PDB file of C-alpha atoms and ligand atoms in Angstrom:
ATOM      1  CA  MET Y   1     -80.698 101.778 112.962  1.00  0.00           C
ATOM      2  CA  THR Y   2     -79.339 105.892 112.758  1.00  0.00           C
ATOM      3  CA  ASP Y   3     -81.251 108.494 113.406  1.00  0.00           C
ATOM      4  CA  ARG Y   4     -81.775 110.908 110.233  1.00  0.00           C
ATOM      5  CA  LEU Y   5     -85.718 111.312 109.767  1.00  0.00           C
ATOM      6  CA  PHE Y   6     -84.507 115.018 109.899  1.00  0.00           C
ATOM      7  CA  ALA Y   7     -80.896 115.491 108.469  1.00  0.00           C
ATOM      8  CA  THR Y   8     -81.761 116.994 105.124  1.00  0.00           C
ATOM      9  CA  GLU Y   9     -84.667 119.847 104.514  1.00  0.00           C
ATOM     10  CA  ARG Y  10     -87.746 118.573 104.545  1.00  0.00           C
ATOM     11  CA  ASN Y  11     -91.119 120.252 104.195  1.00  0.00           C
ATOM     12  CA  PRO Y  12     -92.549 121.439 107.605  1.00  0.00           C
ATOM     13  CA  GLU Y  13     -94.918 118.932 109.777  1.00  0.00           C
ATOM     14  CA  ASP Y  14     -95.985 117.515 112.113  1.00  0.00           C
ATOM     15  CA  PHE Y  15     -94.081 115.047 113.375  1.00  0.00           C
ATOM     16  CA  ARG Y  16     -95.838 111.474 113.535  1.00  0.00           C
ATOM     17  CA  PHE Y  17     -94.783 107.595 114.667  1.00  0.00           C
ATOM     18  CA  ASP Y  18     -94.863 106.028 111.788  1.00  0.00           C
ATOM     19  CA  ALA Y  19     -93.375 103.514 110.490  1.00  0.00           C
ATOM     20  CA  ALA Y  20     -90.027 105.577 109.373  1.00  0.00           C
ATOM     21  CA  VAL Y  21     -89.813 106.563 113.579  1.00  0.00           C
ATOM     22  CA  ALA Y  22     -90.635 103.469 114.850  1.00  0.00           C
ATOM     23  CA  ARG Y  23     -87.255 101.756 112.148  1.00  0.00           C
ATOM     24  CA  VAL Y  24     -84.872 104.949 113.866  1.00  0.00           C
ATOM     25  CA  PHE Y  25     -86.337 104.822 117.746  1.00  0.00           C
ATOM     26  CA  PRO Y  26     -83.262 104.021 119.410  1.00  0.00           C
ATOM     27  CA  ASP Y  27     -80.851 105.206 118.830  1.00  0.00           C
ATOM     28  CA  MET Y  28     -83.231 108.660 118.189  1.00  0.00           C
ATOM     29  CA  ILE Y  29     -85.315 108.468 121.455  1.00  0.00           C
ATOM     30  CA  ARG Y  30     -81.122 107.445 123.170  1.00  0.00           C
ATOM     31  CA  ARG Y  31     -79.968 110.809 121.227  1.00  0.00           C
ATOM     32  CA  SER Y  32     -82.513 112.876 122.364  1.00  0.00           C
ATOM     33  CA  VAL Y  33     -83.409 112.260 125.663  1.00  0.00           C
ATOM     34  CA  PRO Y  34     -80.798 113.416 128.275  1.00  0.00           C
ATOM     35  CA  GLY Y  35     -81.241 110.478 130.846  1.00  0.00           C
ATOM     36  CA  TYR Y  36     -83.329 107.455 129.029  1.00  0.00           C
ATOM     37  CA  THR Y  37     -80.311 105.113 129.186  1.00  0.00           C
ATOM     38  CA  THR Y  38     -80.452 106.317 133.387  1.00  0.00           C
ATOM     39  CA  ILE Y  39     -84.388 106.308 133.241  1.00  0.00           C
ATOM     40  CA  ILE Y  40     -85.307 102.883 131.971  1.00  0.00           C
ATOM     41  CA  PRO Y  41     -82.952 100.820 134.380  1.00  0.00           C
ATOM     42  CA  MET Y  42     -84.428 102.592 137.640  1.00  0.00           C
ATOM     43  CA  ILE Y  43     -87.805 102.227 136.060  1.00  0.00           C
ATOM     44  CA  GLU Y  44     -86.577  98.268 136.884  1.00  0.00           C
ATOM     45  CA  VAL Y  45     -86.104  99.465 140.542  1.00  0.00           C
ATOM     46  CA  ILE Y  46     -88.669 102.048 141.318  1.00  0.00           C
ATOM     47  CA  THR Y  47     -91.407  97.717 139.604  1.00  0.00           C
ATOM     48  CA  GLY Y  48     -89.235  95.594 141.735  1.00  0.00           C
ATOM     49  CA  GLN Y  49     -90.054  98.414 145.207  1.00  0.00           C
ATOM     50  CA  TYR Y  50     -94.235  98.490 144.733  1.00  0.00           C
ATOM     51  CA  ALA Y  51     -95.293  95.938 142.220  1.00  0.00           C
ATOM     52  CA  GLN Y  52     -97.945  94.502 144.375  1.00  0.00           C
ATOM     53  CA  PRO Y  53     -98.236  90.030 143.680  1.00  0.00           C
ATOM     54  CA  GLY Y  54    -102.019  89.438 141.612  1.00  0.00           C
ATOM     55  CA  SER Y  55    -101.589  92.794 140.756  1.00  0.00           C
ATOM     56  CA  ARG Y  56    -101.215  94.989 137.632  1.00  0.00           C
ATOM     57  CA  CYS Y  57     -99.025  96.808 135.583  1.00  0.00           C
ATOM     58  CA  TYR Y  58     -99.268  98.990 132.901  1.00  0.00           C
ATOM     59  CA  ASP Y  59     -96.606 100.952 130.258  1.00  0.00           C
ATOM     60  CA  LEU Y  60     -98.541 103.458 128.734  1.00  0.00           C
ATOM     61  CA  GLY Y  61     -97.317 104.576 125.375  1.00  0.00           C
ATOM     62  CA  CYS Y  62     -94.730 101.721 125.087  1.00  0.00           C
ATOM     63  CA  SER Y  63     -93.057 102.432 121.810  1.00  0.00           C
ATOM     64  CA  LEU Y  64     -91.053 100.029 121.149  1.00  0.00           C
ATOM     65  CA  GLY Y  65     -90.929  98.070 125.063  1.00  0.00           C
ATOM     66  CA  ALA Y  66     -87.682  99.710 126.382  1.00  0.00           C
ATOM     67  CA  SER Y  67     -90.036 100.738 129.496  1.00  0.00           C
ATOM     68  CA  THR Y  68     -92.405  97.646 129.208  1.00  0.00           C
ATOM     69  CA  LEU Y  69     -88.969  95.132 129.804  1.00  0.00           C
ATOM     70  CA  ALA Y  70     -87.341  96.748 132.357  1.00  0.00           C
ATOM     71  CA  MET Y  71     -91.147  96.646 134.159  1.00  0.00           C
ATOM     72  CA  ARG Y  72     -90.991  92.679 133.331  1.00  0.00           C
ATOM     73  CA  HIS Y  73     -87.373  92.637 134.692  1.00  0.00           C
ATOM     74  CA  GLY Y  74     -88.181  94.148 138.140  1.00  0.00           C
ATOM     75  CA  ILE Y  75     -91.527  92.664 138.924  1.00  0.00           C
ATOM     76  CA  GLY Y  76     -90.641  89.665 140.921  1.00  0.00           C
ATOM     77  CA  SER Y  77     -94.119  87.846 141.342  1.00  0.00           C
ATOM     78  CA  ALA Y  78     -95.141  85.812 138.471  1.00  0.00           C
ATOM     79  CA  ASP Y  79     -98.953  86.279 138.834  1.00  0.00           C
ATOM     80  CA  CYS Y  80     -98.790  89.706 137.501  1.00  0.00           C
ATOM     81  CA  THR Y  81    -100.007  90.874 134.256  1.00  0.00           C
ATOM     82  CA  LEU Y  82     -97.465  93.650 132.510  1.00  0.00           C
ATOM     83  CA  VAL Y  83    -100.018  95.278 129.440  1.00  0.00           C
ATOM     84  CA  GLY Y  84     -98.238  97.547 126.761  1.00  0.00           C
ATOM     85  CA  VAL Y  85     -99.993  99.997 125.704  1.00  0.00           C
ATOM     86  CA  ASP Y  86     -99.818 101.801 121.945  1.00  0.00           C
ATOM     87  CA  ASN Y  87    -101.888 103.421 119.376  1.00  0.00           C
ATOM     88  CA  SER Y  88     -99.177 103.629 116.789  1.00  0.00           C
ATOM     89  CA  PRO Y  89     -99.048  99.418 114.952  1.00  0.00           C
ATOM     90  CA  ALA Y  90     -96.014 100.067 113.331  1.00  0.00           C
ATOM     91  CA  MET Y  91     -94.320 101.056 117.359  1.00  0.00           C
ATOM     92  CA  ILE Y  92     -96.719  97.797 118.521  1.00  0.00           C
ATOM     93  CA  GLU Y  93     -95.616  95.470 115.631  1.00  0.00           C
ATOM     94  CA  ARG Y  94     -91.666  96.424 116.410  1.00  0.00           C
ATOM     95  CA  CYS Y  95     -92.529  95.757 119.869  1.00  0.00           C
ATOM     96  CA  GLN Y  96     -93.646  91.868 120.147  1.00  0.00           C
ATOM     97  CA  HIS Y  97     -90.807  91.614 118.087  1.00  0.00           C
ATOM     98  CA  TYR Y  98     -88.644  93.401 121.099  1.00  0.00           C
ATOM     99  CA  ILE Y  99     -90.973  91.463 123.825  1.00  0.00           C
ATOM    100  CA  ALA Y 100     -89.921  87.397 121.865  1.00  0.00           C
ATOM    101  CA  LEU Y 101     -86.781  88.155 122.175  1.00  0.00           C
ATOM    102  CA  ASP Y 102     -86.083  88.416 125.567  1.00  0.00           C
ATOM    103  CA  ASP Y 103     -85.438  86.124 127.507  1.00  0.00           C
ATOM    104  CA  SER Y 104     -87.969  86.882 130.674  1.00  0.00           C
ATOM    105  CA  PRO Y 105     -90.736  84.102 131.242  1.00  0.00           C
ATOM    106  CA  LEU Y 106     -93.887  86.595 132.251  1.00  0.00           C
ATOM    107  CA  PRO Y 107     -96.543  87.258 129.820  1.00  0.00           C
ATOM    108  CA  VAL Y 108     -96.498  90.626 127.690  1.00  0.00           C
ATOM    109  CA  THR Y 109     -99.876  91.582 126.026  1.00  0.00           C
ATOM    110  CA  LEU Y 110     -99.888  94.287 124.300  1.00  0.00           C
ATOM    111  CA  ARG Y 111    -102.847  95.782 123.163  1.00  0.00           C
ATOM    112  CA  CYS Y 112    -102.787  98.232 120.267  1.00  0.00           C
ATOM    113  CA  GLU Y 113    -104.414 101.488 121.750  1.00  0.00           C
ATOM    114  CA  ASP Y 114    -105.044 104.679 123.123  1.00  0.00           C
ATOM    115  CA  ILE Y 115    -104.505 104.805 126.439  1.00  0.00           C
ATOM    116  CA  LEU Y 116    -106.754 107.673 126.829  1.00  0.00           C
ATOM    117  CA  THR Y 117    -109.689 104.586 126.405  1.00  0.00           C
ATOM    118  CA  THR Y 118    -108.112 100.972 127.343  1.00  0.00           C
ATOM    119  CA  GLU Y 119    -108.951  99.607 129.687  1.00  0.00           C
ATOM    120  CA  LEU Y 120    -107.524 100.011 133.546  1.00  0.00           C
ATOM    121  CA  SER Y 121    -107.570  98.382 137.051  1.00  0.00           C
ATOM    122  CA  ASP Y 122    -106.314  96.541 139.582  1.00  0.00           C
ATOM    123  CA  ALA Y 123    -103.268  98.473 139.253  1.00  0.00           C
ATOM    124  CA  SER Y 124     -99.879  98.590 141.809  1.00  0.00           C
ATOM    125  CA  VAL Y 125     -97.345 100.462 138.721  1.00  0.00           C
ATOM    126  CA  THR Y 126     -97.753 102.448 135.594  1.00  0.00           C
ATOM    127  CA  THR Y 127     -95.485 103.589 133.477  1.00  0.00           C
ATOM    128  CA  LEU Y 128     -95.730 107.266 130.669  1.00  0.00           C
ATOM    129  CA  ASN Y 129     -92.543 107.482 130.611  1.00  0.00           C
ATOM    130  CA  PHE Y 130     -92.219 110.740 127.950  1.00  0.00           C
ATOM    131  CA  THR Y 131     -95.870 110.343 126.631  1.00  0.00           C
ATOM    132  CA  LEU Y 132     -98.417 112.211 128.362  1.00  0.00           C
ATOM    133  CA  GLN Y 133     -95.982 114.862 126.896  1.00  0.00           C
ATOM    134  CA  PHE Y 134     -98.466 113.815 123.569  1.00  0.00           C
ATOM    135  CA  VAL Y 135    -101.227 113.744 124.845  1.00  0.00           C
ATOM    136  CA  PRO Y 136    -104.159 116.221 124.160  1.00  0.00           C
ATOM    137  CA  PRO Y 137    -103.246 118.763 127.283  1.00  0.00           C
ATOM    138  CA  ALA Y 138    -107.068 119.545 128.740  1.00  0.00           C
ATOM    139  CA  GLU Y 139    -106.758 114.760 128.082  1.00  0.00           C
ATOM    140  CA  ARG Y 140    -103.852 114.311 130.311  1.00  0.00           C
ATOM    141  CA  SER Y 141    -106.475 115.502 134.063  1.00  0.00           C
ATOM    142  CA  GLY Y 142    -109.118 112.715 133.154  1.00  0.00           C
ATOM    143  CA  LEU Y 143    -106.528 110.523 132.539  1.00  0.00           C
ATOM    144  CA  LEU Y 144    -104.131 110.529 135.348  1.00  0.00           C
ATOM    145  CA  ALA Y 145    -107.947 110.274 137.360  1.00  0.00           C
ATOM    146  CA  ARG Y 146    -108.163 107.116 135.765  1.00  0.00           C
ATOM    147  CA  ILE Y 147    -104.762 105.541 136.675  1.00  0.00           C
ATOM    148  CA  ALA Y 148    -105.248 106.979 140.159  1.00  0.00           C
ATOM    149  CA  ARG Y 149    -109.235 105.788 140.893  1.00  0.00           C
ATOM    150  CA  ALA Y 150    -107.442 102.171 137.930  1.00  0.00           C
ATOM    151  CA  THR Y 151    -104.650 102.011 141.020  1.00  0.00           C
ATOM    152  CA  ARG Y 152    -104.420  99.632 143.550  1.00  0.00           C
ATOM    153  CA  PRO Y 153    -103.057 101.533 148.012  1.00  0.00           C
ATOM    154  CA  GLY Y 154     -99.292 101.284 147.931  1.00  0.00           C
ATOM    155  CA  GLY Y 155     -99.354 101.724 144.361  1.00  0.00           C
ATOM    156  CA  VAL Y 156     -97.881 104.449 142.782  1.00  0.00           C
ATOM    157  CA  LEU Y 157     -97.322 105.907 138.174  1.00  0.00           C
ATOM    158  CA  ILE Y 158     -93.580 106.417 137.485  1.00  0.00           C
ATOM    159  CA  LEU Y 159     -94.310 109.830 134.654  1.00  0.00           C
ATOM    160  CA  SER Y 160     -91.640 111.244 133.109  1.00  0.00           C
ATOM    161  CA  GLU Y 161     -91.848 114.420 131.407  1.00  0.00           C
ATOM    162  CA  LYS Y 162     -89.844 117.089 128.709  1.00  0.00           C
ATOM    163  CA  LEU Y 163     -90.743 120.040 131.660  1.00  0.00           C
ATOM    164  CA  ARG Y 164     -91.472 124.404 130.449  1.00  0.00           C
ATOM    165  CA  PHE Y 165     -89.833 126.752 132.976  1.00  0.00           C
ATOM    166  CA  GLU Y 166     -92.150 129.650 134.461  1.00  0.00           C
ATOM    167  CA  SER Y 167     -88.927 131.564 133.809  1.00  0.00           C
ATOM    168  CA  ASP Y 168     -87.533 132.703 130.852  1.00  0.00           C
ATOM    169  CA  ALA Y 169     -84.427 132.502 131.472  1.00  0.00           C
ATOM    170  CA  GLU Y 170     -84.252 129.163 132.700  1.00  0.00           C
ATOM    171  CA  GLN Y 171     -85.931 128.026 129.805  1.00  0.00           C
ATOM    172  CA  ALA Y 172     -83.489 129.343 127.871  1.00  0.00           C
ATOM    173  CA  ILE Y 173     -80.856 127.796 129.557  1.00  0.00           C
ATOM    174  CA  GLN Y 174     -81.979 124.720 130.197  1.00  0.00           C
ATOM    175  CA  THR Y 175     -82.732 124.765 126.076  1.00  0.00           C
ATOM    176  CA  THR Y 176     -79.278 125.535 125.453  1.00  0.00           C
ATOM    177  CA  LEU Y 177     -78.435 122.908 127.179  1.00  0.00           C
ATOM    178  CA  HIS Y 178     -80.326 119.950 125.276  1.00  0.00           C
ATOM    179  CA  HIS Y 179     -79.606 121.491 122.452  1.00  0.00           C
ATOM    180  CA  GLU Y 180     -75.915 121.381 123.528  1.00  0.00           C
ATOM    181  CA  PHE Y 181     -76.651 117.641 124.390  1.00  0.00           C
ATOM    182  CA  LYS Y 182     -77.634 116.616 120.554  1.00  0.00           C
ATOM    183  CA  ARG Y 183     -75.137 118.728 119.157  1.00  0.00           C
ATOM    184  CA  ALA Y 184     -72.683 116.307 121.485  1.00  0.00           C
ATOM    185  CA  ASN Y 185     -74.467 113.515 119.751  1.00  0.00           C
ATOM    186  CA  GLY Y 186     -73.811 113.549 117.026  1.00  0.00           C
ATOM    187  CA  TYR Y 187     -77.092 116.432 115.339  1.00  0.00           C
ATOM    188  CA  SER Y 188     -76.405 118.969 112.319  1.00  0.00           C
ATOM    189  CA  ASP Y 189     -78.379 122.443 113.631  1.00  0.00           C
ATOM    190  CA  LEU Y 190     -80.906 121.141 110.738  1.00  0.00           C
ATOM    191  CA  GLU Y 191     -81.872 118.730 112.882  1.00  0.00           C
ATOM    192  CA  ILE Y 192     -81.866 119.784 115.417  1.00  0.00           C
ATOM    193  CA  SER Y 193     -83.900 123.293 114.898  1.00  0.00           C
ATOM    194  CA  GLN Y 194     -86.395 121.042 111.302  1.00  0.00           C
ATOM    195  CA  LYS Y 195     -87.132 118.173 115.157  1.00  0.00           C
ATOM    196  CA  ARG Y 196     -88.664 121.324 117.058  1.00  0.00           C
ATOM    197  CA  SER Y 197     -90.944 122.215 114.254  1.00  0.00           C
ATOM    198  CA  ALA Y 198     -92.184 119.199 114.165  1.00  0.00           C
ATOM    199  CA  ILE Y 199     -92.476 118.273 117.014  1.00  0.00           C
ATOM    200  CA  GLU Y 200     -93.712 122.029 118.931  1.00  0.00           C
ATOM    201  CA  ASN Y 201     -97.079 120.837 118.265  1.00  0.00           C
ATOM    202  CA  VAL Y 202     -97.421 117.936 119.278  1.00  0.00           C
ATOM    203  CA  LEU Y 203     -95.628 117.553 121.842  1.00  0.00           C
ATOM    204  CA  ILE Y 204     -96.757 120.075 125.054  1.00  0.00           C
ATOM    205  CA  PRO Y 205     -93.883 120.363 128.008  1.00  0.00           C
ATOM    206  CA  GLU Y 206     -95.428 121.837 131.133  1.00  0.00           C
ATOM    207  CA  THR Y 207     -94.345 122.803 134.655  1.00  0.00           C
ATOM    208  CA  LEU Y 208     -93.506 120.426 137.530  1.00  0.00           C
ATOM    209  CA  ALA Y 209     -95.891 122.190 139.864  1.00  0.00           C
ATOM    210  CA  THR Y 210     -98.585 121.361 136.726  1.00  0.00           C
ATOM    211  CA  HIS Y 211     -98.014 117.634 136.845  1.00  0.00           C
ATOM    212  CA  ARG Y 212     -97.064 118.033 141.538  1.00  0.00           C
ATOM    213  CA  ALA Y 213    -101.245 119.923 141.073  1.00  0.00           C
ATOM    214  CA  ARG Y 214    -102.537 117.214 139.317  1.00  0.00           C
ATOM    215  CA  LEU Y 215    -100.609 114.483 140.286  1.00  0.00           C
ATOM    216  CA  LEU Y 216    -103.217 115.591 143.346  1.00  0.00           C
ATOM    217  CA  GLU Y 217    -105.815 116.472 141.910  1.00  0.00           C
ATOM    218  CA  ALA Y 218    -106.300 113.168 140.052  1.00  0.00           C
ATOM    219  CA  GLY Y 219    -106.481 110.942 143.705  1.00  0.00           C
ATOM    220  CA  PHE Y 220    -102.524 110.662 144.970  1.00  0.00           C
ATOM    221  CA  ASP Y 221    -101.167 111.528 147.602  1.00  0.00           C
ATOM    222  CA  GLN Y 222     -97.553 112.345 147.331  1.00  0.00           C
ATOM    223  CA  VAL Y 223     -95.039 113.283 143.993  1.00  0.00           C
ATOM    224  CA  VAL Y 224     -91.742 112.305 144.388  1.00  0.00           C
ATOM    225  CA  LEU Y 225     -89.670 114.429 141.892  1.00  0.00           C
ATOM    226  CA  TRP Y 226     -87.405 111.047 141.325  1.00  0.00           C
ATOM    227  CA  TYR Y 227     -84.530 113.036 138.532  1.00  0.00           C
ATOM    228  CA  GLN Y 228     -83.584 115.384 136.183  1.00  0.00           C
ATOM    229  CA  CYS Y 229     -81.238 116.365 133.140  1.00  0.00           C
ATOM    230  CA  PHE Y 230     -81.515 120.130 132.354  1.00  0.00           C
ATOM    231  CA  ASN Y 231     -85.807 119.942 130.713  1.00  0.00           C
ATOM    232  CA  PHE Y 232     -86.408 116.142 131.630  1.00  0.00           C
ATOM    233  CA  VAL Y 233     -87.985 114.783 134.993  1.00  0.00           C
ATOM    234  CA  SER Y 234     -89.541 111.440 135.849  1.00  0.00           C
ATOM    235  CA  ILE Y 235     -91.699 112.044 139.270  1.00  0.00           C
ATOM    236  CA  LEU Y 236     -92.940 108.850 141.380  1.00  0.00           C
ATOM    237  CA  ALA Y 237     -96.864 109.760 142.378  1.00  0.00           C
ATOM    238  CA  LEU Y 238     -98.278 107.416 145.565  1.00  0.00           C
ATOM    239  CA  LYS Y 239    -101.145 106.255 146.640  1.00  0.00           C
ATOM    240  CA  ASN Y 240    -100.884 105.927 150.546  1.00  0.00           C
ATOM    241  CA  PRO Y 241    -100.646 102.181 151.716  1.00  0.00           C
TER     242      PRO Y 241
HETATM  243  C1  LIG Q 301     -89.791 104.063 126.117  1.00  0.00           C
HETATM  244  N1  LIG Q 301     -92.094 104.773 126.253  1.00  0.00           N
HETATM  245  O1  LIG Q 301     -88.489 103.921 124.682  1.00  0.00           O
HETATM  246  N2  LIG Q 301    -102.135 106.978 123.548  1.00  0.00           N
HETATM  247  C2  LIG Q 301    -101.038 105.834 123.008  1.00  0.00           C
HETATM  248  N3  LIG Q 301     -99.782 105.853 123.056  1.00  0.00           N
HETATM  249  C3  LIG Q 301     -99.663 107.048 122.292  1.00  0.00           C
HETATM  250  C4  LIG Q 301    -100.215 108.388 122.849  1.00  0.00           C
HETATM  251  C5  LIG Q 301    -102.134 107.683 123.301  1.00  0.00           C
HETATM  252  N4  LIG Q 301    -103.061 108.326 122.639  1.00  0.00           N
HETATM  253  N5  LIG Q 301     -99.762 109.274 122.597  1.00  0.00           N
HETATM  254  C6  LIG Q 301     -99.719 108.860 122.253  1.00  0.00           C
HETATM  255  N6  LIG Q 301     -98.674 107.242 122.691  1.00  0.00           N
HETATM  256  C7  LIG Q 301     -91.373 104.647 126.143  1.00  0.00           C
HETATM  257  C8  LIG Q 301     -91.060 105.834 125.168  1.00  0.00           C
HETATM  258  S1  LIG Q 301     -92.588 108.059 123.102  1.00  0.00           S
HETATM  259  C9  LIG Q 301     -91.596 108.748 123.592  1.00  0.00           C
HETATM  260  C10 LIG Q 301     -93.024 106.518 124.284  1.00  0.00           C
HETATM  261  C11 LIG Q 301     -91.563 110.219 123.073  1.00  0.00           C
HETATM  262  C12 LIG Q 301     -97.426 106.814 121.746  1.00  0.00           C
HETATM  263  C13 LIG Q 301     -96.517 106.849 120.964  1.00  0.00           C
HETATM  264  O2  LIG Q 301     -97.797 106.407 120.051  1.00  0.00           O
HETATM  265  C14 LIG Q 301     -95.228 106.455 121.092  1.00  0.00           C
HETATM  266  O3  LIG Q 301     -94.598 105.405 120.707  1.00  0.00           O
HETATM  267  C15 LIG Q 301     -95.308 107.527 122.008  1.00  0.00           C
HETATM  268  O4  LIG Q 301     -96.174 107.551 122.879  1.00  0.00           O
HETATM  269  C16 LIG Q 301     -94.336 107.943 122.817  1.00  0.00           C
HETATM  270  O5  LIG Q 301     -89.850 103.993 127.539  1.00  0.00           O
HETATM  271  O6  LIG Q 301     -91.058 109.519 121.641  1.00  0.00           O
HETATM  272  O7  LIG Q 301     -90.390 110.244 123.074  1.00  0.00           O
END
């Protein structure tokens, strides 16, 4: 399904992960997030490296399960538990369908819950693939501290985010390149500007320095930037073995 949600003039209202968004989501995220199609298969590789036997792996803000399925295929041990969490019923309903179509035998538990309150324990790999940016900024430290506490020694958090830059000049360059990426993927100027207005109150990007400092403060021991494309990054936060 092609994303045409912002193709015609519409009343400005905040973006929501409802049924209309869930229907076009794979097309929307692939054409809107530079690097998404590289990050997903790398989540499989990273999960393969860090998933520990007998542990739990979490995909927080799993949407339709692209990152969940990458983790499922990366997990080497049959005795790992994989949990996908999203608070959008429309996303979880469709996600269930994609999980059922996939051929891996590893069971996946889906929870339609808020990641701020969902139970987390005994984790080796947790993924927040473009989800933390939708959590109210005041709640982010508490969530990351809870994830760090739930993570085993040697475990990791994969955190992908849209960034804001300290320098106005860099912010302008990266934003222009992001919009050019969207244009190259067939979005019109109207679609780009209407989506931008709809999302600006719900997607709050932060700087890389803020992410680094908060991850260390939360209880992770190392923070590694492993991917960047324009204003989109993916970070690995590790706990020492
Ligand atoms: C992917 N990881 O394809 N609790 C639970 N879910 C939430 C919360 C919350 N508090 N806030 C937002 N979400 C996916 C893509 S999309 C990213 C993740 C994007 C959910 C929300 O319902 C949505 O499904 C997801 O986080 C963000 O790899 O749309 O740019």
